[in-house]
mmCIF file of C-alpha atoms in Angstrom:
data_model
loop_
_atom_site.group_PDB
_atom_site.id
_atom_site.type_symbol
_atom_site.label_atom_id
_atom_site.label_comp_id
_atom_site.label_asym_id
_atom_site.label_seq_id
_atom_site.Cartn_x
_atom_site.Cartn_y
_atom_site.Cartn_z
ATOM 1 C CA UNK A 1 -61.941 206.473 -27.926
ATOM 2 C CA UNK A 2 -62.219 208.809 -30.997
ATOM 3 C CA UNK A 3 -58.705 208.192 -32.749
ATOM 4 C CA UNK A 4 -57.585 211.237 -35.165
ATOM 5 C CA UNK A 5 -54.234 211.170 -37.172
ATOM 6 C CA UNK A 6 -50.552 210.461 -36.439
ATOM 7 C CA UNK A 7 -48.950 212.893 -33.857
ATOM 8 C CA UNK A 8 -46.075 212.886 -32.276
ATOM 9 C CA UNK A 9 -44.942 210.995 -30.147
ATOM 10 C CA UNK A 10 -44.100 211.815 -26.598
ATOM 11 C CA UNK A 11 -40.389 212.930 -25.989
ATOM 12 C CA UNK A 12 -39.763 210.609 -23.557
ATOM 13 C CA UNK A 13 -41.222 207.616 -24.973
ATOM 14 C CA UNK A 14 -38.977 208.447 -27.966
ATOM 15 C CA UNK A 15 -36.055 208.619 -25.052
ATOM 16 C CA UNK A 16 -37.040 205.372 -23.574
ATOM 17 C CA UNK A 17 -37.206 203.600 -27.122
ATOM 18 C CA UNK A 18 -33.750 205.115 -27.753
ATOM 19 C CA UNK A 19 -32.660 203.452 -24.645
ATOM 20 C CA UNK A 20 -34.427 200.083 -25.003
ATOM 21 C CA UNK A 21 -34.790 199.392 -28.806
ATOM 22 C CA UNK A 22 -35.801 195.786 -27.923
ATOM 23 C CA UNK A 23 -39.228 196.996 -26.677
ATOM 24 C CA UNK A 24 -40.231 199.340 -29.473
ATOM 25 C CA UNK A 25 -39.504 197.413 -32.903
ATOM 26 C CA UNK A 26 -40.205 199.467 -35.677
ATOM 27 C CA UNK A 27 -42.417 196.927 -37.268
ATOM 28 C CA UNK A 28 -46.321 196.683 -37.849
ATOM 29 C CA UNK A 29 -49.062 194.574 -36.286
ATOM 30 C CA UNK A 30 -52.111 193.035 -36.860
ATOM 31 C CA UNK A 31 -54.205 196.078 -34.420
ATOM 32 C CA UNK A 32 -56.636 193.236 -32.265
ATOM 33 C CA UNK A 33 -58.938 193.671 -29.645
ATOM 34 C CA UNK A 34 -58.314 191.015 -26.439
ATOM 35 C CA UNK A 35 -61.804 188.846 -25.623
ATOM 36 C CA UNK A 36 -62.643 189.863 -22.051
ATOM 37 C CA UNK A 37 -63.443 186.379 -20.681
ATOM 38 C CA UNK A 38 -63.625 186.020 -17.011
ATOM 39 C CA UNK A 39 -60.193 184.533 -16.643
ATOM 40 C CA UNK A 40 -58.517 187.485 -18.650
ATOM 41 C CA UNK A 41 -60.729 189.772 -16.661
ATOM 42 C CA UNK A 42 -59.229 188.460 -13.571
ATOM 43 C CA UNK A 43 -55.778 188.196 -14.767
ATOM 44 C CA UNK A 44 -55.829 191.991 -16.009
ATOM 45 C CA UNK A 45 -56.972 193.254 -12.583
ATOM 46 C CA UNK A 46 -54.468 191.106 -10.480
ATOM 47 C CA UNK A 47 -51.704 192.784 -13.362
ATOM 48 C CA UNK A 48 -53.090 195.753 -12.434
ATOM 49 C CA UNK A 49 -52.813 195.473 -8.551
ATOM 50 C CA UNK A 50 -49.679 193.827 -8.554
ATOM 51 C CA UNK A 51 -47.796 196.375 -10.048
ATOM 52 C CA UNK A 52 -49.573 198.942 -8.256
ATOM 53 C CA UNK A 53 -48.222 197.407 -5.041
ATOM 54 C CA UNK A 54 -44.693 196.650 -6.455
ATOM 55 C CA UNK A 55 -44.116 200.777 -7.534
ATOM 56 C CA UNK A 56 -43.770 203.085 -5.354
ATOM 57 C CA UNK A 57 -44.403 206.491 -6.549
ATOM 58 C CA UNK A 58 -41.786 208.498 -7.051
ATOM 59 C CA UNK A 59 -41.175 211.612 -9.085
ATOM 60 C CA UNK A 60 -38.715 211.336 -12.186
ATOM 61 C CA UNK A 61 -36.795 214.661 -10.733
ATOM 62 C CA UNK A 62 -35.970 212.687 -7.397
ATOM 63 C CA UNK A 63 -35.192 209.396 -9.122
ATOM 64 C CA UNK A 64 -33.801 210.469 -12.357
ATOM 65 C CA UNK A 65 -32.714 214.399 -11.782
ATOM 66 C CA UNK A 66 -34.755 215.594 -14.389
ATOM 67 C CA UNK A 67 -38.121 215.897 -15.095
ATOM 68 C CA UNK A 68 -39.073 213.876 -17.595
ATOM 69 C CA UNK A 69 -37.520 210.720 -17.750
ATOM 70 C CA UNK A 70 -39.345 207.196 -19.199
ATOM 71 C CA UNK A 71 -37.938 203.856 -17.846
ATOM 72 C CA UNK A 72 -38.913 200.902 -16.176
ATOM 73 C CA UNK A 73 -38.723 201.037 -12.630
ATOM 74 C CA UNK A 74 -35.710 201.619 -11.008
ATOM 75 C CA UNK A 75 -35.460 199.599 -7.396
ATOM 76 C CA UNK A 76 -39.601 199.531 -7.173
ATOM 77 C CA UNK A 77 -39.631 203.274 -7.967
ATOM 78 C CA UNK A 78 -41.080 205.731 -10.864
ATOM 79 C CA UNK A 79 -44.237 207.681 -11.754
ATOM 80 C CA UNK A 80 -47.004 206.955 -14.081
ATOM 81 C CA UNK A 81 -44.552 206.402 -16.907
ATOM 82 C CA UNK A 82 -42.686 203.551 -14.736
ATOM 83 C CA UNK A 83 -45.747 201.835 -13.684
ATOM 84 C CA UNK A 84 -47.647 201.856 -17.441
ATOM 85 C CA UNK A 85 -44.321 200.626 -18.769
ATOM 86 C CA UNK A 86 -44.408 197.713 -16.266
ATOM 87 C CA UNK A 87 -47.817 196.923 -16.751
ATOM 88 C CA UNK A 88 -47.256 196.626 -20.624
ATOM 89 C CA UNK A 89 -44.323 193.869 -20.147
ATOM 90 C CA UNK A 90 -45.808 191.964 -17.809
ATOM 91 C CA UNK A 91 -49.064 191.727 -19.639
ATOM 92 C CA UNK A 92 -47.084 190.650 -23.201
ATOM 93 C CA UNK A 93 -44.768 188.238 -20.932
ATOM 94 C CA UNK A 94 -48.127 186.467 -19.883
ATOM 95 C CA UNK A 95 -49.685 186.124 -23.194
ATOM 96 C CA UNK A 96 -51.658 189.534 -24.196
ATOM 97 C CA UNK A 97 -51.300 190.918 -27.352
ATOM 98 C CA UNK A 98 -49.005 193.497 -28.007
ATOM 99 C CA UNK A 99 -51.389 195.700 -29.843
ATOM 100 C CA UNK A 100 -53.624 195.624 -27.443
ATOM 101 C CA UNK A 101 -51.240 197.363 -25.065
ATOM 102 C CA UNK A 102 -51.442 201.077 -25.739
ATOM 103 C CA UNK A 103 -49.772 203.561 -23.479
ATOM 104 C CA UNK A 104 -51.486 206.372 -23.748
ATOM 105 C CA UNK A 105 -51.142 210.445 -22.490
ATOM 106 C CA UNK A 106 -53.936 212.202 -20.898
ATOM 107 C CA UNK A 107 -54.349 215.398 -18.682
ATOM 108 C CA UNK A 108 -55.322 214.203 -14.928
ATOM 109 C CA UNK A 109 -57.660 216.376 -12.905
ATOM 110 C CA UNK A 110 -55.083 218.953 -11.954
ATOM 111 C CA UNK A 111 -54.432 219.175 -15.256
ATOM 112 C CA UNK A 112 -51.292 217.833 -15.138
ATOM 113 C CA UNK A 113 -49.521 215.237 -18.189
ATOM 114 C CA UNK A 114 -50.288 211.459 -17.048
ATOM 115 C CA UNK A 115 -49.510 207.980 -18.740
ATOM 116 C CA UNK A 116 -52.233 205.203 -18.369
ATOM 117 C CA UNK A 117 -52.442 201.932 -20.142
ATOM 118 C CA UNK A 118 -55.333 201.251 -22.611
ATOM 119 C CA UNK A 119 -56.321 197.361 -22.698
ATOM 120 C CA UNK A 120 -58.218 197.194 -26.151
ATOM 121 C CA UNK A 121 -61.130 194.795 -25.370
ATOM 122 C CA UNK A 122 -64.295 193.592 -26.782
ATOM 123 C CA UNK A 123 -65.680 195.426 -23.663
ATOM 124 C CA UNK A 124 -64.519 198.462 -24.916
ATOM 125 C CA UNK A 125 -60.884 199.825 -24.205
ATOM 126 C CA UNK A 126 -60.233 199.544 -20.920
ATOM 127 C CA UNK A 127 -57.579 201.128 -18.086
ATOM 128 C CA UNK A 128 -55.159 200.397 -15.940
ATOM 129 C CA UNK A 129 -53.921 203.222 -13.743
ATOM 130 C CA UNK A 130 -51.882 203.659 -10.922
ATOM 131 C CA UNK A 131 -53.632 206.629 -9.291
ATOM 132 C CA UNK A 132 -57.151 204.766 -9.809
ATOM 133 C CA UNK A 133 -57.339 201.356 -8.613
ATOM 134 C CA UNK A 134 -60.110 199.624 -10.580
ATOM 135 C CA UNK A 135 -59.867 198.787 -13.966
ATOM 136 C CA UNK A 136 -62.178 201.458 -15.449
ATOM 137 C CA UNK A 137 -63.602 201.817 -19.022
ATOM 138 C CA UNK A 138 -61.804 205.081 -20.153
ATOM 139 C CA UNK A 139 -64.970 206.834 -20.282
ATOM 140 C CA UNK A 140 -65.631 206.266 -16.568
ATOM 141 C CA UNK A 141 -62.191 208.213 -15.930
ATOM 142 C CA UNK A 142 -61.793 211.283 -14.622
ATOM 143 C CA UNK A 143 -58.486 212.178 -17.524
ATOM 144 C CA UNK A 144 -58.869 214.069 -20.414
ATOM 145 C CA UNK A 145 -56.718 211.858 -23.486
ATOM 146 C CA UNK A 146 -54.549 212.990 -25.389
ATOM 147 C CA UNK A 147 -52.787 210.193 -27.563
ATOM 148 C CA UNK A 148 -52.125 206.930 -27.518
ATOM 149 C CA UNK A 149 -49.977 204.507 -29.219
ATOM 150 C CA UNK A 150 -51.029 202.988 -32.288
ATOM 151 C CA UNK A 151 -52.498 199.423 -32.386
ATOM 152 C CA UNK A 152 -50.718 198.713 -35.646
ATOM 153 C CA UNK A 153 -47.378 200.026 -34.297
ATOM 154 C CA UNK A 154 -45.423 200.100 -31.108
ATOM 155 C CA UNK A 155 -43.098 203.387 -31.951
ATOM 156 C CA UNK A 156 -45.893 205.199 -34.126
ATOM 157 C CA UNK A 157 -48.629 207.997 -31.968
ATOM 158 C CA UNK A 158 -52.657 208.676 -32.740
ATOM 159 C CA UNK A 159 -54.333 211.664 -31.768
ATOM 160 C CA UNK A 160 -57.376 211.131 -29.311
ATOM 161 C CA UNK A 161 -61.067 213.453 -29.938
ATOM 162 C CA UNK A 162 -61.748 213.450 -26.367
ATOM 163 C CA UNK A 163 -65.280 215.604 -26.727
ATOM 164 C CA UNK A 164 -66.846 214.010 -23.226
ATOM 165 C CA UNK A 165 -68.435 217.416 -21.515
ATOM 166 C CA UNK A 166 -66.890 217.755 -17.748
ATOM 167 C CA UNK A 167 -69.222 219.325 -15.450
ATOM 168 C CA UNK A 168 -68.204 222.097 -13.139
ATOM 169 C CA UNK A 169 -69.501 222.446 -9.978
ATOM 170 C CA UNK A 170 -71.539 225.557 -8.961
ATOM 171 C CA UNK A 171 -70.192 229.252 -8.206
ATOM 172 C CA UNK A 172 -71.342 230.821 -6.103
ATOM 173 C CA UNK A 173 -71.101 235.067 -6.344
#
């Protein structure tokens, strides 16, 4: 991913940060990208498919009453938000680096705002979704990014270039 400059960051991660200061320090890291042995490889895409089979979507309006609303999940409930969050802790409770661990905003392909987590790797950065079930290089998505986290710091936003061409399927007149 082409990474610009500092943007903001999303209102509800700034919301969910508020709410649980304990996962977004305010402190700087060492930005590192994981070593995508074959254990890791398996351990990121039984993450992956655990928590995709733990969540079951639901839209922030019907859980939360509002429609934007960033949380872990809430009795095996949430949307993209809920499920990226989850991902993220479980991966740092086994052992990944933080900084690896971007969640990161794209457009989906009804154009719509989705979260997705970036796994920096020495295969590239890689991600886990909950409307996709393989874990996908980002370039072999169908999303359009946005921004992502920064690798140096957990509260802190980067701008993504996203310049892939889409192709559109014919019209006819």
């Amino acid at each position: 991913m082409d990474m610009h400059k500092s943007v903001k960051a999303p209102i509800g991660h700034v919301q969910f940060c508020r709410d649980n200061g304990w996962a977004c320090p305010n402190e700087r890291y060492e930005p590192v990208v994981v070593r995508l042995d074959e254990a890791r490889w398996n351990e990121l895409i039984a993450i992956n498919a655990d928590v995709n089979r733990r969540i079951h979507p639901m839209t922030d309006t019907d859980l939360f009453g509002k429609e934007e609303h960033w949380s872990y999940p809430v009795n095996g409930y949430g949307d993209c938000e809920e499920y990226v969050l989850e991902k993220q802790r479980v991966l740092i409770k086994a052992g990944w680096p933080k900084s690896a661990l971007l969640i990161t905003v794209a457009k989906d392909t009804q154009n719509s705002g989705h979260a997705v987590l970036t796994v920096r790797t020495d295969h590239g950065d890689m991600i886990l979704d909950n409307q996709i079930e393989a874990v996908l290089p980002w370039y072999s998505t169908p999303y359009r990014y946005i921004k992502r986290q920064s690798a140096s710091s957990p509260v802190k936003w980067t701008g993504i270039s996203d310049t892939r061409v889409t192709t559109v399927s014919s019209v006819s007149n």
